[in-house]
Structure formats: C-alpha cells, structure tokens
mmCIF file of C-alpha atoms in Angstrom:
data_model
loop_
_atom_site.group_PDB
_atom_site.id
_atom_site.type_symbol
_atom_site.label_atom_id
_atom_site.label_comp_id
_atom_site.label_asym_id
_atom_site.label_seq_id
_atom_site.Cartn_x
_atom_site.Cartn_y
_atom_site.Cartn_z
ATOM 1 C CA MET A 7 0.142 -0.391 0.034
ATOM 2 C CA GLU A 8 1.712 3.393 -0.148
ATOM 3 C CA GLN A 9 3.202 5.530 2.287
ATOM 4 C CA LEU A 10 1.550 8.625 3.266
ATOM 5 C CA ASN A 11 2.686 11.561 1.684
ATOM 6 C CA SER A 12 1.277 15.477 1.703
ATOM 7 C CA ASN A 13 -0.103 15.370 -2.507
ATOM 8 C CA MET A 14 -2.771 13.253 -1.035
ATOM 9 C CA HIS A 15 -5.253 15.409 1.379
ATOM 10 C CA SER A 16 -5.361 19.088 1.726
ATOM 11 C CA GLN A 17 -4.369 18.507 5.925
ATOM 12 C CA LEU A 18 -1.626 16.002 5.509
ATOM 13 C CA SER A 19 0.366 18.665 6.183
ATOM 14 C CA GLU A 20 4.689 17.674 6.558
ATOM 15 C CA SER A 21 4.263 18.172 10.117
ATOM 16 C CA ILE A 22 1.314 16.325 10.685
ATOM 17 C CA ILE A 23 2.810 12.800 8.422
ATOM 18 C CA GLU A 24 6.349 13.018 10.386
ATOM 19 C CA ARG A 25 3.779 12.399 14.245
ATOM 20 C CA LEU A 26 1.580 9.815 12.433
ATOM 21 C CA ARG A 27 4.992 8.423 11.302
ATOM 22 C CA HIS A 28 6.372 8.216 15.078
ATOM 23 C CA LYS A 29 3.160 6.469 16.122
ATOM 24 C CA LYS A 30 3.957 3.747 13.604
ATOM 25 C CA ILE A 31 1.261 4.751 10.427
ATOM 26 C CA LEU A 32 2.836 4.624 7.531
ATOM 27 C CA THR A 33 0.434 3.793 5.222
ATOM 28 C CA VAL A 34 -2.512 4.943 3.406
ATOM 29 C CA ILE A 35 -3.899 2.050 5.126
ATOM 30 C CA ASP A 36 -2.292 2.004 8.497
ATOM 31 C CA PHE A 37 -4.699 4.975 8.561
ATOM 32 C CA ILE A 38 -8.343 3.810 6.800
ATOM 33 C CA ILE A 39 -8.162 1.394 9.842
ATOM 34 C CA GLU A 40 -7.039 3.595 12.817
ATOM 35 C CA ASP A 41 -9.023 4.376 15.491
ATOM 36 C CA GLN A 42 -10.047 8.464 14.571
ATOM 37 C CA ASP A 43 -10.013 8.876 18.277
ATOM 38 C CA LYS A 44 -5.979 7.762 18.104
ATOM 39 C CA LEU A 45 -5.454 9.775 14.682
ATOM 40 C CA ARG A 46 -6.814 13.138 16.541
ATOM 41 C CA ALA A 47 -4.277 12.796 19.012
ATOM 42 C CA ALA A 48 -1.824 12.110 16.608
ATOM 43 C CA THR A 49 -2.702 15.085 14.795
ATOM 44 C CA ASN A 50 -4.957 17.447 16.631
ATOM 45 C CA LEU A 51 -7.500 17.315 13.274
ATOM 46 C CA SER A 52 -11.576 18.038 14.159
ATOM 47 C CA PHE A 53 -12.439 15.033 13.896
ATOM 48 C CA LYS A 54 -14.455 15.693 10.539
ATOM 49 C CA GLU A 55 -11.733 16.298 9.544
ATOM 50 C CA VAL A 56 -9.892 12.812 10.033
ATOM 51 C CA ILE A 57 -13.027 11.855 8.765
ATOM 52 C CA ASP A 58 -12.933 12.996 5.733
ATOM 53 C CA ILE A 59 -8.672 12.305 4.952
ATOM 54 C CA LYS A 60 -10.695 8.902 5.317
ATOM 55 C CA LYS A 61 -13.178 8.642 2.327
ATOM 56 C CA THR A 62 -10.859 10.434 0.297
ATOM 57 C CA LEU A 63 -8.016 8.075 0.521
ATOM 58 C CA THR A 64 -10.208 5.163 0.460
ATOM 59 C CA ASN A 65 -12.442 6.481 -2.625
ATOM 60 C CA LYS A 66 -8.618 6.809 -3.822
ATOM 61 C CA PHE A 67 -7.165 4.050 -2.928
ATOM 62 C CA GLY A 68 -10.006 1.718 -2.242
ATOM 63 C CA GLY A 69 -10.740 -2.048 -4.057
ATOM 64 C CA ILE A 70 -14.029 -1.650 -6.291
ATOM 65 C CA ILE A 71 -16.681 -3.704 -5.133
ATOM 66 C CA LYS A 72 -18.199 -6.851 -7.210
ATOM 67 C CA ARG A 73 -21.260 -8.571 -7.265
ATOM 68 C CA PRO A 74 -20.549 -11.796 -5.600
ATOM 69 C CA SER A 75 -21.843 -13.617 -9.056
ATOM 70 C CA THR A 76 -18.859 -12.253 -10.145
ATOM 71 C CA LEU A 77 -16.998 -12.796 -7.413
ATOM 72 C CA TRP A 78 -17.808 -16.397 -8.181
ATOM 73 C CA LYS A 79 -16.730 -17.249 -11.544
ATOM 74 C CA LEU A 80 -13.670 -15.291 -11.313
ATOM 75 C CA GLU A 81 -12.588 -17.028 -8.792
ATOM 76 C CA GLN A 82 -13.530 -19.820 -11.239
ATOM 77 C CA LEU A 83 -11.393 -19.399 -13.541
ATOM 78 C CA ASN A 84 -8.696 -18.135 -11.183
ATOM 79 C CA THR A 85 -8.783 -21.392 -8.624
ATOM 80 C CA VAL A 86 -5.127 -22.806 -9.049
ATOM 81 C CA ARG A 87 -4.427 -26.610 -9.417
ATOM 82 C CA THR A 88 -0.824 -27.476 -7.183
ATOM 83 C CA ARG A 89 -0.709 -31.187 -9.499
ATOM 84 C CA ILE A 90 -1.426 -32.928 -6.195
ATOM 85 C CA ARG A 91 -4.556 -34.666 -7.398
ATOM 86 C CA SER A 92 -4.850 -35.715 -3.361
ATOM 87 C CA LEU A 93 -4.489 -32.336 -2.439
ATOM 88 C CA ASP A 94 -6.158 -30.429 -4.313
ATOM 89 C CA ASP A 95 -9.459 -33.238 -4.077
ATOM 90 C CA LEU A 96 -8.995 -31.483 -0.328
ATOM 91 C CA LEU A 97 -8.674 -28.054 -1.586
ATOM 92 C CA GLY A 98 -12.015 -27.811 -3.682
ATOM 93 C CA GLY A 99 -10.294 -28.035 -7.091
ATOM 94 C CA GLY A 100 -7.078 -26.496 -5.873
ATOM 95 C CA LEU A 101 -6.161 -22.738 -4.049
ATOM 96 C CA ASN A 102 -8.657 -20.255 -4.120
ATOM 97 C CA PRO A 103 -7.083 -16.337 -4.950
ATOM 98 C CA GLY A 104 -7.486 -13.974 -2.801
ATOM 99 C CA GLN A 105 -6.916 -16.689 -0.336
ATOM 100 C CA ILE A 106 -4.390 -16.870 2.780
ATOM 101 C CA TYR A 107 -4.069 -20.490 3.719
ATOM 102 C CA GLU A 108 -1.258 -22.244 6.484
ATOM 103 C CA VAL A 109 0.370 -25.183 6.461
ATOM 104 C CA CYS A 110 1.635 -25.774 10.060
ATOM 105 C CA GLY A 111 3.216 -28.548 10.570
ATOM 106 C CA LEU A 112 6.349 -30.577 13.149
ATOM 107 C CA SER A 113 10.361 -29.931 11.660
ATOM 108 C CA PHE A 114 10.572 -31.722 8.733
ATOM 109 C CA SER A 115 6.981 -33.048 8.701
ATOM 110 C CA GLY A 116 7.030 -32.447 5.503
ATOM 111 C CA LYS A 117 6.194 -28.166 5.149
ATOM 112 C CA THR A 118 9.291 -27.218 2.684
ATOM 113 C CA GLN A 119 9.169 -30.182 0.455
ATOM 114 C CA LEU A 120 4.997 -29.147 0.008
ATOM 115 C CA CYS A 121 5.946 -25.628 -0.704
ATOM 116 C CA LEU A 122 8.530 -26.201 -3.074
ATOM 117 C CA THR A 123 6.937 -28.985 -4.755
ATOM 118 C CA ILE A 124 3.238 -27.374 -5.270
ATOM 119 C CA ALA A 125 6.315 -24.038 -6.733
ATOM 120 C CA SER A 126 6.750 -25.718 -9.398
ATOM 121 C CA ASN A 127 3.648 -26.743 -10.557
ATOM 122 C CA ILE A 128 2.293 -23.761 -11.282
ATOM 123 C CA ALA A 129 6.116 -22.933 -13.340
ATOM 124 C CA LEU A 130 5.163 -25.443 -15.703
ATOM 125 C CA PHE A 131 2.214 -23.438 -16.237
ATOM 126 C CA SER A 132 2.738 -20.800 -18.881
ATOM 127 C CA ASN A 133 3.486 -17.300 -17.971
ATOM 128 C CA SER A 134 3.097 -18.466 -14.230
ATOM 129 C CA LEU A 135 5.117 -16.530 -12.303
ATOM 130 C CA VAL A 136 5.151 -17.770 -8.691
ATOM 131 C CA ARG A 137 6.792 -15.584 -5.832
ATOM 132 C CA TYR A 138 8.600 -17.342 -2.445
ATOM 133 C CA ILE A 139 10.161 -15.845 0.264
ATOM 134 C CA ASP A 140 12.097 -17.768 2.220
ATOM 135 C CA THR A 141 12.744 -17.027 5.329
ATOM 136 C CA LYS A 142 15.308 -20.486 6.148
ATOM 137 C CA GLY A 143 17.889 -20.852 3.945
ATOM 138 C CA ASP A 144 15.616 -24.033 2.600
ATOM 139 C CA PHE A 145 15.194 -23.063 -0.596
ATOM 140 C CA PHE A 146 17.724 -25.621 -2.407
ATOM 141 C CA ALA A 147 17.279 -25.009 -6.876
ATOM 142 C CA SER A 148 18.732 -27.875 -6.701
ATOM 143 C CA ARG A 149 16.028 -29.990 -6.084
ATOM 144 C CA VAL A 150 13.503 -28.065 -7.490
ATOM 145 C CA ASP A 151 15.295 -28.497 -10.467
ATOM 146 C CA ASN A 152 15.018 -32.660 -9.554
ATOM 147 C CA ILE A 153 11.152 -31.958 -8.572
ATOM 148 C CA LEU A 154 10.885 -30.826 -12.078
ATOM 149 C CA ARG A 155 12.390 -33.388 -14.463
ATOM 150 C CA TYR A 156 9.900 -35.918 -12.387
ATOM 151 C CA ARG A 157 6.865 -33.875 -14.389
ATOM 152 C CA THR A 158 8.827 -32.578 -17.858
ATOM 153 C CA LYS A 159 11.952 -33.959 -20.279
ATOM 154 C CA SER A 160 12.465 -30.891 -21.665
ATOM 155 C CA LYS A 161 14.953 -28.914 -21.013
ATOM 156 C CA GLU A 162 13.905 -25.598 -22.031
ATOM 157 C CA GLU A 163 10.719 -26.685 -20.094
ATOM 158 C CA ILE A 164 12.203 -27.199 -16.281
ATOM 159 C CA ASN A 165 15.196 -24.005 -17.557
ATOM 160 C CA LYS A 166 11.743 -21.658 -18.287
ATOM 161 C CA ALA A 167 10.176 -23.395 -14.918
ATOM 162 C CA MET A 168 12.607 -22.305 -12.722
ATOM 163 C CA GLU A 169 12.745 -18.785 -14.356
ATOM 164 C CA GLN A 170 9.179 -17.686 -13.157
ATOM 165 C CA ILE A 171 9.916 -18.919 -9.988
ATOM 166 C CA LYS A 172 10.814 -16.032 -8.254
ATOM 167 C CA ILE A 173 13.320 -16.227 -4.903
ATOM 168 C CA THR A 174 13.684 -13.702 -1.896
ATOM 169 C CA LEU A 175 15.859 -14.619 1.624
ATOM 170 C CA VAL A 176 14.248 -12.607 4.468
ATOM 171 C CA ARG A 177 16.546 -12.803 7.893
ATOM 172 C CA ASP A 178 13.828 -10.597 9.397
ATOM 173 C CA TYR A 179 10.541 -9.023 9.784
ATOM 174 C CA ASN A 180 11.090 -5.736 9.195
ATOM 175 C CA LYS A 181 12.885 -6.370 5.315
ATOM 176 C CA LEU A 182 9.872 -8.950 5.024
ATOM 177 C CA LEU A 183 7.356 -6.005 5.531
ATOM 178 C CA VAL A 184 8.810 -4.480 2.943
ATOM 179 C CA ILE A 185 9.233 -7.190 0.832
ATOM 180 C CA LEU A 186 5.731 -7.350 0.335
ATOM 181 C CA GLN A 187 5.025 -3.031 0.290
ATOM 182 C CA CYS A 188 7.698 -3.232 -2.793
ATOM 183 C CA MET A 189 5.938 -6.033 -4.721
ATOM 184 C CA ILE A 190 2.694 -4.161 -4.563
ATOM 185 C CA ASN A 191 4.332 -1.960 -6.910
ATOM 186 C CA ILE A 192 5.611 -5.317 -9.010
ATOM 187 C CA LEU A 193 2.643 -6.606 -9.297
ATOM 188 C CA LYS A 194 0.827 -3.695 -10.326
ATOM 189 C CA GLN A 195 2.874 -3.603 -13.816
ATOM 190 C CA GLU A 196 2.482 -7.040 -14.443
ATOM 191 C CA SER A 197 0.355 -8.044 -17.763
ATOM 192 C CA ASP A 198 0.671 -11.339 -19.614
ATOM 193 C CA ILE A 199 3.183 -12.735 -17.694
ATOM 194 C CA ARG A 200 1.593 -12.762 -14.169
ATOM 195 C CA THR A 201 1.505 -13.948 -9.943
ATOM 196 C CA ARG A 202 -0.538 -17.043 -9.776
ATOM 197 C CA ALA A 203 0.975 -17.786 -5.594
ATOM 198 C CA LEU A 204 2.869 -17.215 -3.371
ATOM 199 C CA ILE A 205 4.314 -19.122 -0.176
ATOM 200 C CA ILE A 206 6.122 -16.981 2.552
ATOM 201 C CA ASP A 207 8.570 -19.961 4.448
ATOM 202 C CA SER A 208 8.249 -19.368 7.350
ATOM 203 C CA LEU A 209 7.215 -16.932 9.295
ATOM 204 C CA PRO A 210 7.685 -18.096 12.769
ATOM 205 C CA GLY A 211 12.188 -17.617 11.898
ATOM 206 C CA VAL A 212 11.544 -13.944 11.849
ATOM 207 C CA ILE A 213 8.707 -12.880 14.051
ATOM 208 C CA PHE A 214 10.307 -14.334 17.125
ATOM 209 C CA LYS A 215 12.784 -12.226 16.738
ATOM 210 C CA SER A 216 10.714 -9.006 18.024
ATOM 211 C CA SER A 217 10.742 -11.234 21.782
ATOM 212 C CA LYS A 218 7.765 -8.054 23.182
ATOM 213 C CA GLU A 219 4.965 -9.505 22.249
ATOM 214 C CA PRO A 220 3.342 -5.516 21.898
ATOM 215 C CA GLU A 221 5.283 -5.550 18.909
ATOM 216 C CA MET A 222 5.081 -8.998 18.101
ATOM 217 C CA ASN A 223 0.742 -8.314 17.905
ATOM 218 C CA PHE A 224 2.742 -4.963 16.039
ATOM 219 C CA ILE A 225 4.716 -7.032 12.922
ATOM 220 C CA LEU A 226 1.463 -9.359 13.351
ATOM 221 C CA ASN A 227 -0.699 -6.011 11.859
ATOM 222 C CA ARG A 228 0.377 -4.715 9.519
ATOM 223 C CA LEU A 229 2.276 -7.986 7.591
ATOM 224 C CA SER A 230 -1.480 -9.254 7.987
ATOM 225 C CA ASN A 231 -2.715 -6.879 6.178
ATOM 226 C CA LEU A 232 -0.536 -6.327 3.598
ATOM 227 C CA CYS A 233 -1.270 -9.599 2.793
ATOM 228 C CA ARG A 234 -5.261 -9.312 2.398
ATOM 229 C CA PHE A 235 -4.744 -6.228 0.377
ATOM 230 C CA ILE A 236 -2.136 -8.426 -2.241
ATOM 231 C CA ALA A 237 -4.711 -11.318 -2.225
ATOM 232 C CA ASN A 238 -7.521 -9.552 -2.496
ATOM 233 C CA GLU A 239 -6.315 -6.871 -4.972
ATOM 234 C CA PHE A 240 -4.259 -9.467 -7.270
ATOM 235 C CA ASN A 241 -6.377 -12.839 -7.319
ATOM 236 C CA ILE A 242 -3.563 -14.492 -5.447
ATOM 237 C CA PRO A 243 -3.716 -16.366 -3.705
ATOM 238 C CA ILE A 244 -1.006 -16.881 -0.215
ATOM 239 C CA ILE A 245 0.402 -19.966 1.190
ATOM 240 C CA ILE A 246 2.101 -18.763 4.459
ATOM 241 C CA VAL A 247 4.228 -21.471 6.353
ATOM 242 C CA ASN A 248 3.772 -21.680 10.821
ATOM 243 C CA LEU A 249 4.898 -24.326 12.998
ATOM 244 C CA ILE A 250 2.615 -26.125 16.054
ATOM 245 C CA THR A 251 3.765 -26.079 19.612
ATOM 246 C CA TYR A 252 2.233 -28.899 22.083
ATOM 247 C CA TRP A 253 1.086 -28.062 25.379
ATOM 248 C CA THR A 254 -0.103 -30.459 27.990
ATOM 249 C CA GLN A 255 -3.028 -29.456 30.465
ATOM 250 C CA PRO A 256 -5.441 -31.815 33.398
ATOM 251 C CA ASN A 257 -8.300 -33.190 31.695
ATOM 252 C CA ASP A 258 -11.144 -31.577 33.414
ATOM 253 C CA LYS A 259 -13.595 -35.285 32.995
ATOM 254 C CA SER A 260 -10.779 -36.791 35.399
ATOM 255 C CA SER A 261 -11.313 -34.381 37.800
ATOM 256 C CA GLY A 262 -12.772 -36.223 40.642
ATOM 257 C CA SER A 263 -10.450 -39.340 39.976
ATOM 258 C CA SER A 264 -7.642 -39.966 41.653
ATOM 259 C CA THR A 265 -5.813 -40.746 39.381
ATOM 260 C CA LYS A 266 -5.870 -37.449 37.182
ATOM 261 C CA GLU A 267 -5.760 -37.746 33.529
ATOM 262 C CA THR A 268 -4.218 -35.242 31.046
ATOM 263 C CA GLN A 269 -5.829 -33.945 27.814
ATOM 264 C CA THR A 270 -2.237 -32.896 24.764
ATOM 265 C CA LEU A 271 -3.893 -29.670 22.829
ATOM 266 C CA ILE A 272 -1.815 -28.686 19.245
ATOM 267 C CA ASN A 273 -1.956 -24.597 18.659
ATOM 268 C CA PRO A 274 -0.815 -22.917 15.520
ATOM 269 C CA THR A 275 2.385 -21.502 16.893
ATOM 270 C CA LEU A 276 1.991 -16.975 16.645
ATOM 271 C CA GLY A 277 -0.173 -17.229 19.449
ATOM 272 C CA LYS A 278 -3.778 -15.887 19.556
ATOM 273 C CA TYR A 279 -4.200 -12.754 17.087
ATOM 274 C CA TRP A 280 -2.342 -15.088 14.493
ATOM 275 C CA LEU A 281 -5.436 -17.689 14.669
ATOM 276 C CA HIS A 282 -8.390 -15.748 12.660
ATOM 277 C CA ILE A 283 -5.395 -14.334 9.942
ATOM 278 C CA PRO A 284 -5.577 -17.344 7.227
ATOM 279 C CA ASN A 285 -9.022 -17.923 5.320
ATOM 280 C CA THR A 286 -7.989 -22.371 5.738
ATOM 281 C CA ARG A 287 -5.484 -24.161 7.827
ATOM 282 C CA LEU A 288 -4.098 -27.546 6.716
ATOM 283 C CA LEU A 289 -1.685 -29.758 9.209
ATOM 284 C CA ILE A 290 1.100 -31.672 7.545
ATOM 285 C CA GLU A 291 1.666 -34.670 9.727
ATOM 286 C CA LYS A 292 4.293 -37.553 9.579
ATOM 287 C CA LEU A 293 3.019 -41.171 9.120
ATOM 288 C CA ASN A 294 6.400 -42.886 8.063
ATOM 289 C CA ASP A 295 9.126 -41.897 7.007
ATOM 290 C CA ASN A 296 7.674 -41.665 2.660
ATOM 291 C CA TYR A 297 3.667 -40.632 3.454
ATOM 292 C CA ARG A 298 2.474 -37.676 5.420
ATOM 293 C CA ARG A 299 -1.609 -37.007 5.790
ATOM 294 C CA ILE A 300 -2.803 -33.336 5.551
ATOM 295 C CA SER A 301 -6.243 -32.555 7.361
ATOM 296 C CA VAL A 302 -8.006 -29.509 6.831
ATOM 297 C CA TRP A 303 -7.616 -27.644 10.577
ATOM 298 C CA LYS A 304 -9.580 -24.378 9.681
ATOM 299 C CA SER A 305 -11.351 -23.582 6.545
ATOM 300 C CA PHE A 306 -14.796 -21.746 5.675
ATOM 301 C CA GLN A 307 -15.055 -23.141 2.796
ATOM 302 C CA ILE A 308 -13.613 -26.148 4.153
ATOM 303 C CA LYS A 309 -15.413 -29.641 6.117
ATOM 304 C CA MET A 310 -13.440 -29.134 9.189
ATOM 305 C CA ASP A 311 -10.890 -32.365 9.487
ATOM 306 C CA SER A 312 -11.233 -33.159 5.972
ATOM 307 C CA ILE A 313 -8.099 -35.273 5.533
ATOM 308 C CA CYS A 314 -5.849 -36.487 2.862
ATOM 309 C CA ASN A 315 -2.173 -38.588 1.965
ATOM 310 C CA VAL A 316 0.277 -37.593 0.138
ATOM 311 C CA LYS A 317 3.881 -39.547 -0.395
ATOM 312 C CA LEU A 318 7.001 -37.407 0.251
ATOM 313 C CA ASN A 319 9.706 -39.117 -2.570
ATOM 314 C CA ASP A 320 12.352 -37.722 -4.482
ATOM 315 C CA ALA A 321 10.135 -36.482 -6.563
ATOM 316 C CA GLY A 322 8.456 -34.034 -4.064
ATOM 317 C CA VAL A 323 5.311 -35.267 -2.767
ATOM 318 C CA THR A 324 3.041 -36.251 -4.819
#
C-alpha cells in the first residue's frame, strides 16, 4: 500500500505526517484502519477532518465493489491447481484466488517440501510466476530442478519453470514487510506473465526475533494487512508456513478421579492474534518415512477434519 504523503490530502501536512510516523502510522491502510480518536490525538485535527481524510483515501485507493456472482466466476476461473491430486481434491479443486492458506506442522514434517512441490508444479504452467519468500535458507534450486525432472523431460520447460519461480531471501521481519510493500508495485505492472501464487516459508523464524508481545502483535497486524491486500487486490492465493506447539493440561472430566488424566492440545504458533488470519489452515503430519497426512484444521469453505494422504519422495510431494 502507498506510503502517506502530503499530496494525498490538503490536511496532510509534512508535520502531521511526521507525527503519524512516530505513531507507526505509515501507509494509507494504516491510516484507514486506525481508530479515529487515536488519529485525532496524533494529528490535532478535528473529528470531521479525520473522517474526510479517510473518505478521500478510501475513494482513491480502495478496491471496486463487485457482485458476489462476479467474484464466484472470477474464483472459478482463477483457481490454481497444485497438481497434487489428493490435495486439490481436498481443497475443492485447488488454491482459490484471494485466499490465505496456512500450512502448519512440526519440524521435518514436510512443510517446505510441500511448498517447493507446489511452486514447481505451478511454475510449469505457461506464463505463471510464483513469488517465493524464504526466511530459513531452505530453498535449494537443485531440489526444485529434481522435482521438475519428474514432471517433464524437456530441458527448455525445466529452465523456464525455474525462471518463473522468483526467490527472495529474508532474515528479519522489517525486510519482510518492505518486500511485501515493494511487491504491490511489482504486481501492478504485470500483464501477460502474472503471479499465480505467493509462498512465505516460514513466519515464526522472523517474527519471534521480536520478543516483546505488543511489538509482535503490531508486526502481525502490518503483515496480515499487507497479505490480505495482495491476495484480494491481485486475486492470488498466499501460502504461509507456520509451526505448531504441543501443550499438556489436566482433563476436566477426570477432576473427580484420584488419578488425574491429561490431554494434549495442538496450537499453531504466532499467538492468538494470528489464529483467525488464514482463511484455511492445514495441518501436515508425518505418518512414516515417506507418507504424510494433510488435514483441514480450520476453514470457512472446506469441511473441518477432511484429510488426504500424500507421499514424499524424490519427485517431491505426490
């Protein structure tokens, strides 16, 4: 989203913009979603002036309202198949445009291998780019090349697919936010060759470098706003990798028993704020050396607890 500047509204002087920056209100989205009373305190503007600025920014930078039937047709036309048959069946055809998907699991459960396979499969489509943000240094071109060799024998097709996966290495959350901000301008300029998916592998590594919870929630807020804007504005699915944690607590049903029982709870990391950000949350679990189970943990479109089994081998996830 655009950075606030004095050309956007007559009331937005340089001194007011500087005050907003001190309050970490940097972009148009930051201003629009911020509480009116906080904006009044930060800018010394009247309630009416703040509302007028919000209306002006919304009209200038807001999206176009579309009918549900138009959005449904657009979704059907732009559904991105992962080419992992059982996963596409689980998702109702593939990855829906404008949706944020989260893949959760323990370390070495196959999250990155799933992302690499999906990226490779999508990149084989003609004129289809995949934006891949790597925060761990786990993206290996040799692994992608190997996956592609199981899909096609054409060296030309393999090279083209490799070129259509755009990699960015990110080591901290500040750079991640900057990259996503820059990506908006890049996506606006695309024409025939367009981005079909954005993959972020993974979030916990960069987010937990901020140990203070208020700051972490602020980062997650900025991140979720950017991801939602990119997904909705450019009709692309976003896949975000997350970890899980196990918690053991007493079972309430066993409170009257002399022997107390415990139950194990599984939670995605990143805290309560992030729980409701993804549209669909998938849990990937290791069954044995080669097989993985993918289940729907949370979704408003797919039946909860729906599952599929996939195989992890030299060809990626199949």
